[in-house]
JSON list of C-alpha atoms in Angstrom, two decimals:
[
{"chain": "A", "resi": 263, "resn": "MET", "atom": "CA", "xyz": [167.26, 64.08, 100.25]},
{"chain": "A", "resi": 264, "resn": "ALA", "atom": "CA", "xyz": [168.13, 65.25, 97.08]},
{"chain": "A", "resi": 265, "resn": "LYS", "atom": "CA", "xyz": [165.07, 67.14, 95.22]},
{"chain": "A", "resi": 266, "resn": "GLN", "atom": "CA", "xyz": [163.84, 64.65, 92.90]},
{"chain": "A", "resi": 267, "resn": "HIS", "atom": "CA", "xyz": [162.55, 66.28, 89.52]},
{"chain": "A", "resi": 268, "resn": "SER", "atom": "CA", "xyz": [159.23, 65.07, 87.78]},
{"chain": "A", "resi": 269, "resn": "PRO", "atom": "CA", "xyz": [159.88, 63.54, 83.95]},
{"chain": "A", "resi": 270, "resn": "ILE", "atom": "CA", "xyz": [156.42, 64.71, 83.17]},
{"chain": "A", "resi": 271, "resn": "LEU", "atom": "CA", "xyz": [157.17, 68.63, 84.64]},
{"chain": "A", "resi": 272, "resn": "GLU", "atom": "CA", "xyz": [160.71, 68.17, 82.68]},
{"chain": "A", "resi": 273, "resn": "THR", "atom": "CA", "xyz": [159.10, 67.15, 79.62]},
{"chain": "A", "resi": 274, "resn": "LEU", "atom": "CA", "xyz": [156.20, 70.22, 80.06]},
{"chain": "A", "resi": 275, "resn": "LYS", "atom": "CA", "xyz": [159.08, 72.40, 79.97]},
{"chain": "A", "resi": 276, "resn": "GLU", "atom": "CA", "xyz": [161.23, 71.21, 77.08]},
{"chain": "A", "resi": 277, "resn": "GLU", "atom": "CA", "xyz": [158.19, 71.36, 75.33]},
{"chain": "A", "resi": 278, "resn": "GLN", "atom": "CA", "xyz": [157.39, 75.34, 76.36]},
{"chain": "A", "resi": 279, "resn": "ASN", "atom": "CA", "xyz": [161.02, 76.10, 75.28]},
{"chain": "A", "resi": 280, "resn": "ILE", "atom": "CA", "xyz": [160.54, 74.13, 72.23]},
{"chain": "A", "resi": 281, "resn": "GLU", "atom": "CA", "xyz": [157.34, 76.57, 71.08]},
{"chain": "A", "resi": 282, "resn": "VAL", "atom": "CA", "xyz": [158.92, 79.82, 72.40]},
{"chain": "A", "resi": 283, "resn": "GLY", "atom": "CA", "xyz": [161.83, 78.90, 70.43]},
{"chain": "A", "resi": 284, "resn": "HIS", "atom": "CA", "xyz": [159.90, 77.85, 66.93]},
{"chain": "A", "resi": 285, "resn": "ARG", "atom": "CA", "xyz": [157.79, 81.15, 67.53]},
{"chain": "A", "resi": 286, "resn": "LEU", "atom": "CA", "xyz": [160.88, 83.24, 67.75]},
{"chain": "A", "resi": 287, "resn": "ARG", "atom": "CA", "xyz": [162.38, 81.70, 64.67]},
{"chain": "A", "resi": 288, "resn": "GLU", "atom": "CA", "xyz": [159.30, 82.08, 63.09]},
{"chain": "A", "resi": 289, "resn": "VAL", "atom": "CA", "xyz": [158.91, 86.02, 63.42]},
{"chain": "A", "resi": 290, "resn": "ARG", "atom": "CA", "xyz": [162.64, 86.39, 62.95]},
{"chain": "A", "resi": 291, "resn": "MET", "atom": "CA", "xyz": [162.74, 84.93, 59.47]},
{"chain": "A", "resi": 292, "resn": "GLY", "atom": "CA", "xyz": [159.44, 86.63, 58.64]},
{"chain": "A", "resi": 293, "resn": "ARG", "atom": "CA", "xyz": [160.85, 89.68, 59.29]},
{"chain": "A", "resi": 294, "resn": "GLY", "atom": "CA", "xyz": [164.09, 88.52, 57.06]},
{"chain": "A", "resi": 295, "resn": "ILE", "atom": "CA", "xyz": [166.75, 88.88, 59.72]},
{"chain": "A", "resi": 296, "resn": "SER", "atom": "CA", "xyz": [169.88, 86.59, 60.29]},
{"chain": "A", "resi": 297, "resn": "ILE", "atom": "CA", "xyz": [170.07, 84.98, 63.56]},
{"chain": "A", "resi": 298, "resn": "ARG", "atom": "CA", "xyz": [173.85, 86.86, 63.70]},
{"chain": "A", "resi": 299, "resn": "LEU", "atom": "CA", "xyz": [172.01, 90.53, 62.92]},
{"chain": "A", "resi": 300, "resn": "LEU", "atom": "CA", "xyz": [169.44, 90.19, 65.42]},
{"chain": "A", "resi": 301, "resn": "ALA", "atom": "CA", "xyz": [172.03, 89.39, 68.13]},
{"chain": "A", "resi": 302, "resn": "GLU", "atom": "CA", "xyz": [174.05, 92.56, 67.27]},
{"chain": "A", "resi": 303, "resn": "GLN", "atom": "CA", "xyz": [170.82, 94.16, 66.82]},
{"chain": "A", "resi": 304, "resn": "SER", "atom": "CA", "xyz": [169.58, 93.23, 70.15]},
{"chain": "A", "resi": 305, "resn": "LYS", "atom": "CA", "xyz": [173.13, 92.94, 72.28]},
{"chain": "A", "resi": 306, "resn": "LEU", "atom": "CA", "xyz": [172.81, 89.00, 72.58]},
{"chain": "A", "resi": 307, "resn": "ASN", "atom": "CA", "xyz": [175.08, 86.27, 71.99]},
{"chain": "A", "resi": 308, "resn": "VAL", "atom": "CA", "xyz": [174.53, 84.29, 69.22]},
{"chain": "A", "resi": 309, "resn": "ASN", "atom": "CA", "xyz": [174.68, 81.24, 70.69]},
{"chain": "A", "resi": 310, "resn": "THR", "atom": "CA", "xyz": [172.11, 82.32, 73.05]},
{"chain": "A", "resi": 311, "resn": "LEU", "atom": "CA", "xyz": [169.50, 82.69, 70.50]},
{"chain": "A", "resi": 312, "resn": "SER", "atom": "CA", "xyz": [170.61, 79.58, 68.97]},
{"chain": "A", "resi": 313, "resn": "LEU", "atom": "CA", "xyz": [170.40, 77.87, 72.53]},
{"chain": "A", "resi": 314, "resn": "ILE", "atom": "CA", "xyz": [166.49, 79.54, 72.29]},
{"chain": "A", "resi": 315, "resn": "GLU", "atom": "CA", "xyz": [165.35, 78.99, 68.78]},
{"chain": "A", "resi": 316, "resn": "ASN", "atom": "CA", "xyz": [166.43, 75.13, 69.51]},
{"chain": "A", "resi": 317, "resn": "GLY", "atom": "CA", "xyz": [164.47, 74.70, 72.83]},
{"chain": "A", "resi": 318, "resn": "HIS", "atom": "CA", "xyz": [167.48, 73.96, 74.82]},
{"chain": "A", "resi": 319, "resn": "THR", "atom": "CA", "xyz": [167.41, 76.84, 77.30]},
{"chain": "A", "resi": 320, "resn": "SER", "atom": "CA", "xyz": [164.28, 78.75, 78.77]},
{"chain": "A", "resi": 321, "resn": "PRO", "atom": "CA", "xyz": [164.90, 83.01, 77.92]},
{"chain": "A", "resi": 322, "resn": "SER", "atom": "CA", "xyz": [164.17, 85.31, 80.49]},
{"chain": "A", "resi": 323, "resn": "VAL", "atom": "CA", "xyz": [162.16, 88.04, 80.65]},
{"chain": "A", "resi": 324, "resn": "SER", "atom": "CA", "xyz": [164.61, 90.61, 80.19]},
{"chain": "A", "resi": 325, "resn": "THR", "atom": "CA", "xyz": [166.05, 88.50, 77.26]},
{"chain": "A", "resi": 326, "resn": "LEU", "atom": "CA", "xyz": [162.55, 88.17, 75.58]},
{"chain": "A", "resi": 327, "resn": "GLN", "atom": "CA", "xyz": [162.06, 91.97, 75.70]},
{"chain": "A", "resi": 328, "resn": "ALA", "atom": "CA", "xyz": [165.63, 92.84, 74.16]},
{"chain": "A", "resi": 329, "resn": "ILE", "atom": "CA", "xyz": [164.55, 90.31, 71.17]},
{"chain": "A", "resi": 330, "resn": "ALA", "atom": "CA", "xyz": [161.10, 91.71, 71.18]},
{"chain": "A", "resi": 331, "resn": "GLN", "atom": "CA", "xyz": [162.33, 95.63, 71.07]},
{"chain": "A", "resi": 332, "resn": "THR", "atom": "CA", "xyz": [164.58, 94.49, 68.14]},
{"chain": "A", "resi": 333, "resn": "LEU", "atom": "CA", "xyz": [161.82, 92.95, 66.39]},
{"chain": "A", "resi": 334, "resn": "GLN", "atom": "CA", "xyz": [159.03, 95.49, 66.85]},
{"chain": "A", "resi": 335, "resn": "VAL", "atom": "CA", "xyz": [156.69, 93.01, 68.31]},
{"chain": "A", "resi": 336, "resn": "PRO", "atom": "CA", "xyz": [154.75, 92.85, 71.88]},
{"chain": "A", "resi": 337, "resn": "ILE", "atom": "CA", "xyz": [156.59, 90.43, 74.10]},
{"chain": "A", "resi": 338, "resn": "THR", "atom": "CA", "xyz": [153.62, 87.87, 74.13]},
{"chain": "A", "resi": 339, "resn": "THR", "atom": "CA", "xyz": [154.11, 87.09, 70.50]},
{"chain": "A", "resi": 340, "resn": "PHE", "atom": "CA", "xyz": [156.48, 84.72, 71.51]},
{"chain": "A", "resi": 341, "resn": "PHE", "atom": "CA", "xyz": [154.04, 82.83, 73.51]},
{"chain": "A", "resi": 342, "resn": "GLU", "atom": "CA", "xyz": [151.08, 82.40, 70.71]},
{"chain": "A", "resi": 343, "resn": "THR", "atom": "CA", "xyz": [150.66, 79.04, 68.61]},
{"chain": "A", "resi": 344, "resn": "ASN", "atom": "CA", "xyz": [149.57, 79.50, 65.17]},
{"chain": "A", "resi": 345, "resn": "ASN", "atom": "CA", "xyz": [145.90, 77.86, 65.69]},
{"chain": "A", "resi": 346, "resn": "ASP", "atom": "CA", "xyz": [144.04, 80.51, 63.31]},
{"chain": "A", "resi": 347, "resn": "ASN", "atom": "CA", "xyz": [143.45, 82.72, 66.18]},
{"chain": "A", "resi": 348, "resn": "PRO", "atom": "CA", "xyz": [141.39, 80.61, 68.46]},
{"chain": "A", "resi": 349, "resn": "LYS", "atom": "CA", "xyz": [139.06, 82.16, 70.55]},
{"chain": "A", "resi": 350, "resn": "VAL", "atom": "CA", "xyz": [138.92, 79.98, 73.47]},
{"chain": "A", "resi": 351, "resn": "ILE", "atom": "CA", "xyz": [142.32, 79.17, 75.57]},
{"chain": "A", "resi": 352, "resn": "HIS", "atom": "CA", "xyz": [141.98, 76.28, 77.89]},
{"chain": "A", "resi": 353, "resn": "GLN", "atom": "CA", "xyz": [145.24, 75.74, 79.71]},
{"chain": "A", "resi": 354, "resn": "ARG", "atom": "CA", "xyz": [145.82, 72.71, 82.24]},
{"chain": "A", "resi": 355, "resn": "ALA", "atom": "CA", "xyz": [147.54, 73.11, 85.18]},
{"chain": "A", "resi": 356, "resn": "GLY", "atom": "CA", "xyz": [151.66, 72.84, 84.84]},
{"chain": "A", "resi": 357, "resn": "GLN", "atom": "CA", "xyz": [150.95, 73.31, 80.75]},
{"chain": "A", "resi": 358, "resn": "ARG", "atom": "CA", "xyz": [151.02, 76.95, 80.25]},
{"chain": "A", "resi": 359, "resn": "PRO", "atom": "CA", "xyz": [153.96, 79.09, 78.83]},
{"chain": "A", "resi": 360, "resn": "TYR", "atom": "CA", "xyz": [156.04, 80.79, 81.30]},
{"chain": "A", "resi": 361, "resn": "ALA", "atom": "CA", "xyz": [159.37, 83.31, 81.37]},
{"chain": "A", "resi": 362, "resn": "ARG", "atom": "CA", "xyz": [161.70, 83.68, 84.74]},
{"chain": "A", "resi": 363, "resn": "PHE", "atom": "CA", "xyz": [162.31, 87.52, 85.53]},
{"chain": "A", "resi": 364, "resn": "THR", "atom": "CA", "xyz": [165.17, 88.99, 87.65]},
{"chain": "A", "resi": 365, "resn": "HIS", "atom": "CA", "xyz": [163.30, 88.16, 90.90]},
{"chain": "A", "resi": 366, "resn": "GLY", "atom": "CA", "xyz": [160.45, 85.47, 89.95]},
{"chain": "A", "resi": 367, "resn": "LYS", "atom": "CA", "xyz": [158.55, 84.07, 87.12]},
{"chain": "A", "resi": 368, "resn": "MET", "atom": "CA", "xyz": [155.54, 85.03, 84.95]},
{"chain": "A", "resi": 369, "resn": "GLU", "atom": "CA", "xyz": [153.29, 82.23, 83.85]},
{"chain": "A", "resi": 370, "resn": "ASN", "atom": "CA", "xyz": [150.64, 83.60, 80.40]},
{"chain": "A", "resi": 371, "resn": "LEU", "atom": "CA", "xyz": [147.43, 82.52, 81.33]},
{"chain": "A", "resi": 372, "resn": "GLY", "atom": "CA", "xyz": [146.50, 84.13, 77.78]},
{"chain": "A", "resi": 373, "resn": "SER", "atom": "CA", "xyz": [148.67, 82.71, 75.59]},
{"chain": "A", "resi": 374, "resn": "GLY", "atom": "CA", "xyz": [147.46, 81.78, 71.91]},
{"chain": "A", "resi": 375, "resn": "MET", "atom": "CA", "xyz": [144.66, 84.62, 72.43]},
{"chain": "A", "resi": 376, "resn": "PRO", "atom": "CA", "xyz": [145.34, 87.73, 70.28]},
{"chain": "A", "resi": 377, "resn": "GLN", "atom": "CA", "xyz": [145.13, 90.95, 70.92]},
{"chain": "A", "resi": 378, "resn": "SER", "atom": "CA", "xyz": [142.57, 90.21, 73.74]},
{"chain": "A", "resi": 379, "resn": "GLY", "atom": "CA", "xyz": [142.94, 93.50, 75.19]},
{"chain": "A", "resi": 380, "resn": "ALA", "atom": "CA", "xyz": [144.02, 91.48, 78.42]},
{"chain": "A", "resi": 381, "resn": "GLU", "atom": "CA", "xyz": [146.79, 90.18, 79.54]},
{"chain": "A", "resi": 382, "resn": "PRO", "atom": "CA", "xyz": [145.85, 87.43, 82.20]},
{"chain": "A", "resi": 383, "resn": "LEU", "atom": "CA", "xyz": [149.17, 86.42, 84.20]},
{"chain": "A", "resi": 384, "resn": "ILE", "atom": "CA", "xyz": [150.32, 84.45, 87.46]},
{"chain": "A", "resi": 385, "resn": "ILE", "atom": "CA", "xyz": [153.30, 86.06, 88.90]},
{"chain": "A", "resi": 386, "resn": "THR", "atom": "CA", "xyz": [155.23, 84.44, 91.70]},
{"chain": "A", "resi": 387, "resn": "LEU", "atom": "CA", "xyz": [157.66, 86.52, 93.37]},
{"chain": "A", "resi": 388, "resn": "ASP", "atom": "CA", "xyz": [161.34, 85.60, 95.20]},
{"chain": "A", "resi": 389, "resn": "PRO", "atom": "CA", "xyz": [161.17, 87.00, 98.93]},
{"chain": "A", "resi": 390, "resn": "GLU", "atom": "CA", "xyz": [161.44, 90.12, 99.29]},
{"chain": "A", "resi": 391, "resn": "ALA", "atom": "CA", "xyz": [161.48, 91.05, 95.61]},
{"chain": "A", "resi": 392, "resn": "ASP", "atom": "CA", "xyz": [160.12, 94.46, 94.12]},
{"chain": "A", "resi": 393, "resn": "SER", "atom": "CA", "xyz": [159.81, 96.33, 91.00]},
{"chain": "A", "resi": 394, "resn": "GLY", "atom": "CA", "xyz": [162.46, 98.96, 91.51]},
{"chain": "A", "resi": 395, "resn": "LYS", "atom": "CA", "xyz": [162.50, 102.41, 92.80]},
{"chain": "A", "resi": 396, "resn": "THR", "atom": "CA", "xyz": [160.95, 103.95, 89.32]},
{"chain": "A", "resi": 397, "resn": "PRO", "atom": "CA", "xyz": [156.90, 104.09, 89.58]},
{"chain": "A", "resi": 398, "resn": "ILE", "atom": "CA", "xyz": [155.59, 102.40, 86.66]},
{"chain": "A", "resi": 399, "resn": "VAL", "atom": "CA", "xyz": [153.04, 104.08, 84.39]},
{"chain": "A", "resi": 400, "resn": "HIS", "atom": "CA", "xyz": [151.08, 102.65, 81.45]},
{"chain": "A", "resi": 401, "resn": "THR", "atom": "CA", "xyz": [148.04, 103.09, 79.36]},
{"chain": "A", "resi": 402, "resn": "GLY", "atom": "CA", "xyz": [144.71, 100.72, 80.87]},
{"chain": "A", "resi": 403, "resn": "SER", "atom": "CA", "xyz": [143.93, 99.17, 83.90]},
{"chain": "A", "resi": 404, "resn": "GLU", "atom": "CA", "xyz": [145.52, 96.99, 86.11]},
{"chain": "A", "resi": 405, "resn": "PHE", "atom": "CA", "xyz": [143.97, 94.43, 88.08]},
{"chain": "A", "resi": 406, "resn": "VAL", "atom": "CA", "xyz": [145.70, 92.38, 91.21]},
{"chain": "A", "resi": 407, "resn": "TYR", "atom": "CA", "xyz": [144.58, 89.21, 93.33]},
{"chain": "A", "resi": 408, "resn": "CYS", "atom": "CA", "xyz": [146.71, 87.89, 95.73]},
{"chain": "A", "resi": 409, "resn": "LEU", "atom": "CA", "xyz": [146.75, 83.90, 95.91]},
{"chain": "A", "resi": 410, "resn": "GLU", "atom": "CA", "xyz": [149.92, 83.87, 98.25]},
{"chain": "A", "resi": 411, "resn": "GLY", "atom": "CA", "xyz": [151.77, 85.37, 100.35]},
{"chain": "A", "resi": 412, "resn": "HIS", "atom": "CA", "xyz": [151.94, 89.17, 101.22]},
{"chain": "A", "resi": 413, "resn": "ILE", "atom": "CA", "xyz": [152.48, 91.76, 98.68]},
{"chain": "A", "resi": 414, "resn": "THR", "atom": "CA", "xyz": [151.96, 95.57, 98.62]},
{"chain": "A", "resi": 415, "resn": "TYR", "atom": "CA", "xyz": [151.25, 97.91, 96.13]},
{"chain": "A", "resi": 416, "resn": "GLN", "atom": "CA", "xyz": [152.13, 101.86, 96.11]},
{"chain": "A", "resi": 417, "resn": "VAL", "atom": "CA", "xyz": [149.75, 103.33, 93.80]},
{"chain": "A", "resi": 418, "resn": "ASP", "atom": "CA", "xyz": [149.70, 107.37, 93.54]},
{"chain": "A", "resi": 419, "resn": "GLY", "atom": "CA", "xyz": [151.26, 107.63, 96.99]},
{"chain": "A", "resi": 420, "resn": "HIS", "atom": "CA", "xyz": [148.80, 105.30, 98.45]},
{"chain": "A", "resi": 421, "resn": "THR", "atom": "CA", "xyz": [150.06, 101.88, 99.68]},
{"chain": "A", "resi": 422, "resn": "TYR", "atom": "CA", "xyz": [147.53, 99.05, 99.89]},
{"chain": "A", "resi": 423, "resn": "PRO", "atom": "CA", "xyz": [148.45, 95.46, 101.48]},
{"chain": "A", "resi": 424, "resn": "LEU", "atom": "CA", "xyz": [147.27, 92.40, 99.72]},
{"chain": "A", "resi": 425, "resn": "GLU", "atom": "CA", "xyz": [147.18, 89.20, 101.79]},
{"chain": "A", "resi": 426, "resn": "LEU", "atom": "CA", "xyz": [145.34, 86.21, 100.61]},
{"chain": "A", "resi": 427, "resn": "GLY", "atom": "CA", "xyz": [142.17, 86.69, 98.65]},
{"chain": "A", "resi": 428, "resn": "ASP", "atom": "CA", "xyz": [142.87, 90.69, 98.54]},
{"chain": "A", "resi": 429, "resn": "SER", "atom": "CA", "xyz": [142.44, 92.59, 95.40]},
{"chain": "A", "resi": 430, "resn": "LEU", "atom": "CA", "xyz": [143.03, 95.83, 94.18]},
{"chain": "A", "resi": 431, "resn": "MET", "atom": "CA", "xyz": [142.14, 97.83, 90.54]},
{"chain": "A", "resi": 432, "resn": "PHE", "atom": "CA", "xyz": [143.09, 100.78, 89.19]},
{"chain": "A", "resi": 433, "resn": "GLU", "atom": "CA", "xyz": [143.71, 102.99, 86.20]},
{"chain": "A", "resi": 434, "resn": "ALA", "atom": "CA", "xyz": [147.00, 102.04, 84.93]},
{"chain": "A", "resi": 435, "resn": "HIS", "atom": "CA", "xyz": [148.68, 105.81, 84.26]},
{"chain": "A", "resi": 436, "resn": "LEU", "atom": "CA", "xyz": [148.59, 106.13, 87.68]},
{"chain": "A", "resi": 437, "resn": "PRO", "atom": "CA", "xyz": [152.07, 106.03, 89.03]},
{"chain": "A", "resi": 438, "resn": "HIS", "atom": "CA", "xyz": [152.76, 102.46, 90.86]},
{"chain": "A", "resi": 439, "resn": "ARG", "atom": "CA", "xyz": [154.76, 99.93, 92.34]},
{"chain": "A", "resi": 440, "resn": "TRP", "atom": "CA", "xyz": [154.93, 96.56, 94.52]},
{"chain": "A", "resi": 441, "resn": "ARG", "atom": "CA", "xyz": [156.60, 94.93, 96.82]},
{"chain": "A", "resi": 442, "resn": "ASN", "atom": "CA", "xyz": [156.72, 91.02, 98.11]},
{"chain": "A", "resi": 443, "resn": "GLU", "atom": "CA", "xyz": [156.74, 92.25, 102.23]},
{"chain": "A", "resi": 444, "resn": "ASP", "atom": "CA", "xyz": [157.40, 88.31, 103.33]},
{"chain": "A", "resi": 445, "resn": "MET", "atom": "CA", "xyz": [161.10, 86.25, 103.16]},
{"chain": "A", "resi": 446, "resn": "THR", "atom": "CA", "xyz": [159.00, 83.68, 101.36]},
{"chain": "A", "resi": 447, "resn": "PRO", "atom": "CA", "xyz": [157.58, 83.63, 97.75]},
{"chain": "A", "resi": 448, "resn": "SER", "atom": "CA", "xyz": [154.82, 85.56, 97.06]},
{"chain": "A", "resi": 449, "resn": "LYS", "atom": "CA", "xyz": [152.39, 84.69, 94.25]},
{"chain": "A", "resi": 450, "resn": "MET", "atom": "CA", "xyz": [149.39, 86.90, 92.71]},
{"chain": "A", "resi": 451, "resn": "LEU", "atom": "CA", "xyz": [147.13, 86.83, 89.34]},
{"chain": "A", "resi": 452, "resn": "LEU", "atom": "CA", "xyz": [147.91, 90.25, 87.35]},
{"chain": "A", "resi": 453, "resn": "VAL", "atom": "CA", "xyz": [145.49, 91.17, 84.41]},
{"chain": "A", "resi": 454, "resn": "LEU", "atom": "CA", "xyz": [146.84, 94.16, 82.64]},
{"chain": "A", "resi": 455, "resn": "CYS", "atom": "CA", "xyz": [144.74, 95.61, 79.97]},
{"chain": "A", "resi": 456, "resn": "PRO", "atom": "CA", "xyz": [146.29, 98.01, 78.21]},
{"chain": "A", "resi": 457, "resn": "LEU", "atom": "CA", "xyz": [144.53, 100.63, 75.74]},
{"chain": "A", "resi": 458, "resn": "ASP", "atom": "CA", "xyz": [147.48, 100.04, 73.25]},
{"chain": "A", "resi": 459, "resn": "ASP", "atom": "CA", "xyz": [148.83, 96.45, 72.19]},
{"chain": "A", "resi": 460, "resn": "ARG", "atom": "CA", "xyz": [152.12, 98.33, 71.53]},
{"chain": "A", "resi": 461, "resn": "ASP", "atom": "CA", "xyz": [152.07, 99.52, 75.42]},
{"chain": "A", "resi": 462, "resn": "GLN", "atom": "CA", "xyz": [153.58, 96.22, 76.39]},
{"chain": "A", "resi": 463, "resn": "PRO", "atom": "CA", "xyz": [153.16, 96.50, 80.25]},
{"chain": "A", "resi": 464, "resn": "ALA", "atom": "CA", "xyz": [154.22, 93.24, 81.06]},
{"chain": "A", "resi": 465, "resn": "GLU", "atom": "CA", "xyz": [157.50, 94.95, 79.99]},
{"chain": "A", "resi": 466, "resn": "ARG", "atom": "CA", "xyz": [157.66, 97.31, 82.46]},
{"chain": "A", "resi": 467, "resn": "HIS", "atom": "CA", "xyz": [156.80, 95.67, 85.65]},
{"chain": "A", "resi": 468, "resn": "PHE", "atom": "CA", "xyz": [159.31, 92.79, 85.04]},
{"chain": "A", "resi": 469, "resn": "GLY", "atom": "CA", "xyz": [161.74, 93.38, 82.23]},
{"chain": "A", "resi": 470, "resn": "ARG", "atom": "CA", "xyz": [164.43, 95.10, 84.02]}
]
């Protein structure tokens, strides 16, 4: 039987794409950069940028990373909304902004909260996905809580297996890597707490 898609979920996805596109256009125009110049500097296709800005496609994390580096802003800027710096963020299930990366999906639980010092994310990892051979290092601390599956973290040469309900917290200057050990998707709550907003640890984890 063919898989059916919920009209409500499809509508929510379209709305999220539009929000990210609007934020991209706002930041780009605020920098006084044309879409063609942004394409040249980020090495992305003009048509791709146009589709993103018009909400017709969902950009990957690597694409947003290239754009963020070119515009010199944190990648989370594209998930923020202009609500006069809200102090409370309430997200309904299925309505949070997300972006796809090479081996999974990243949902931003803190979208709209400016410079909160913490970046809460729900990460869904594809089967046997990993962070790569190069260890990740950034400022601040990192908290991981396994929501589903079997994830292994290597921190400073030590291995920590994580299954449902297990957690891990460590100083993020220690070299670390992660891997989904299952043949099915695994899911984790990841809270990144950089000391420097310019550090962009999410990009170090999922930008490849």
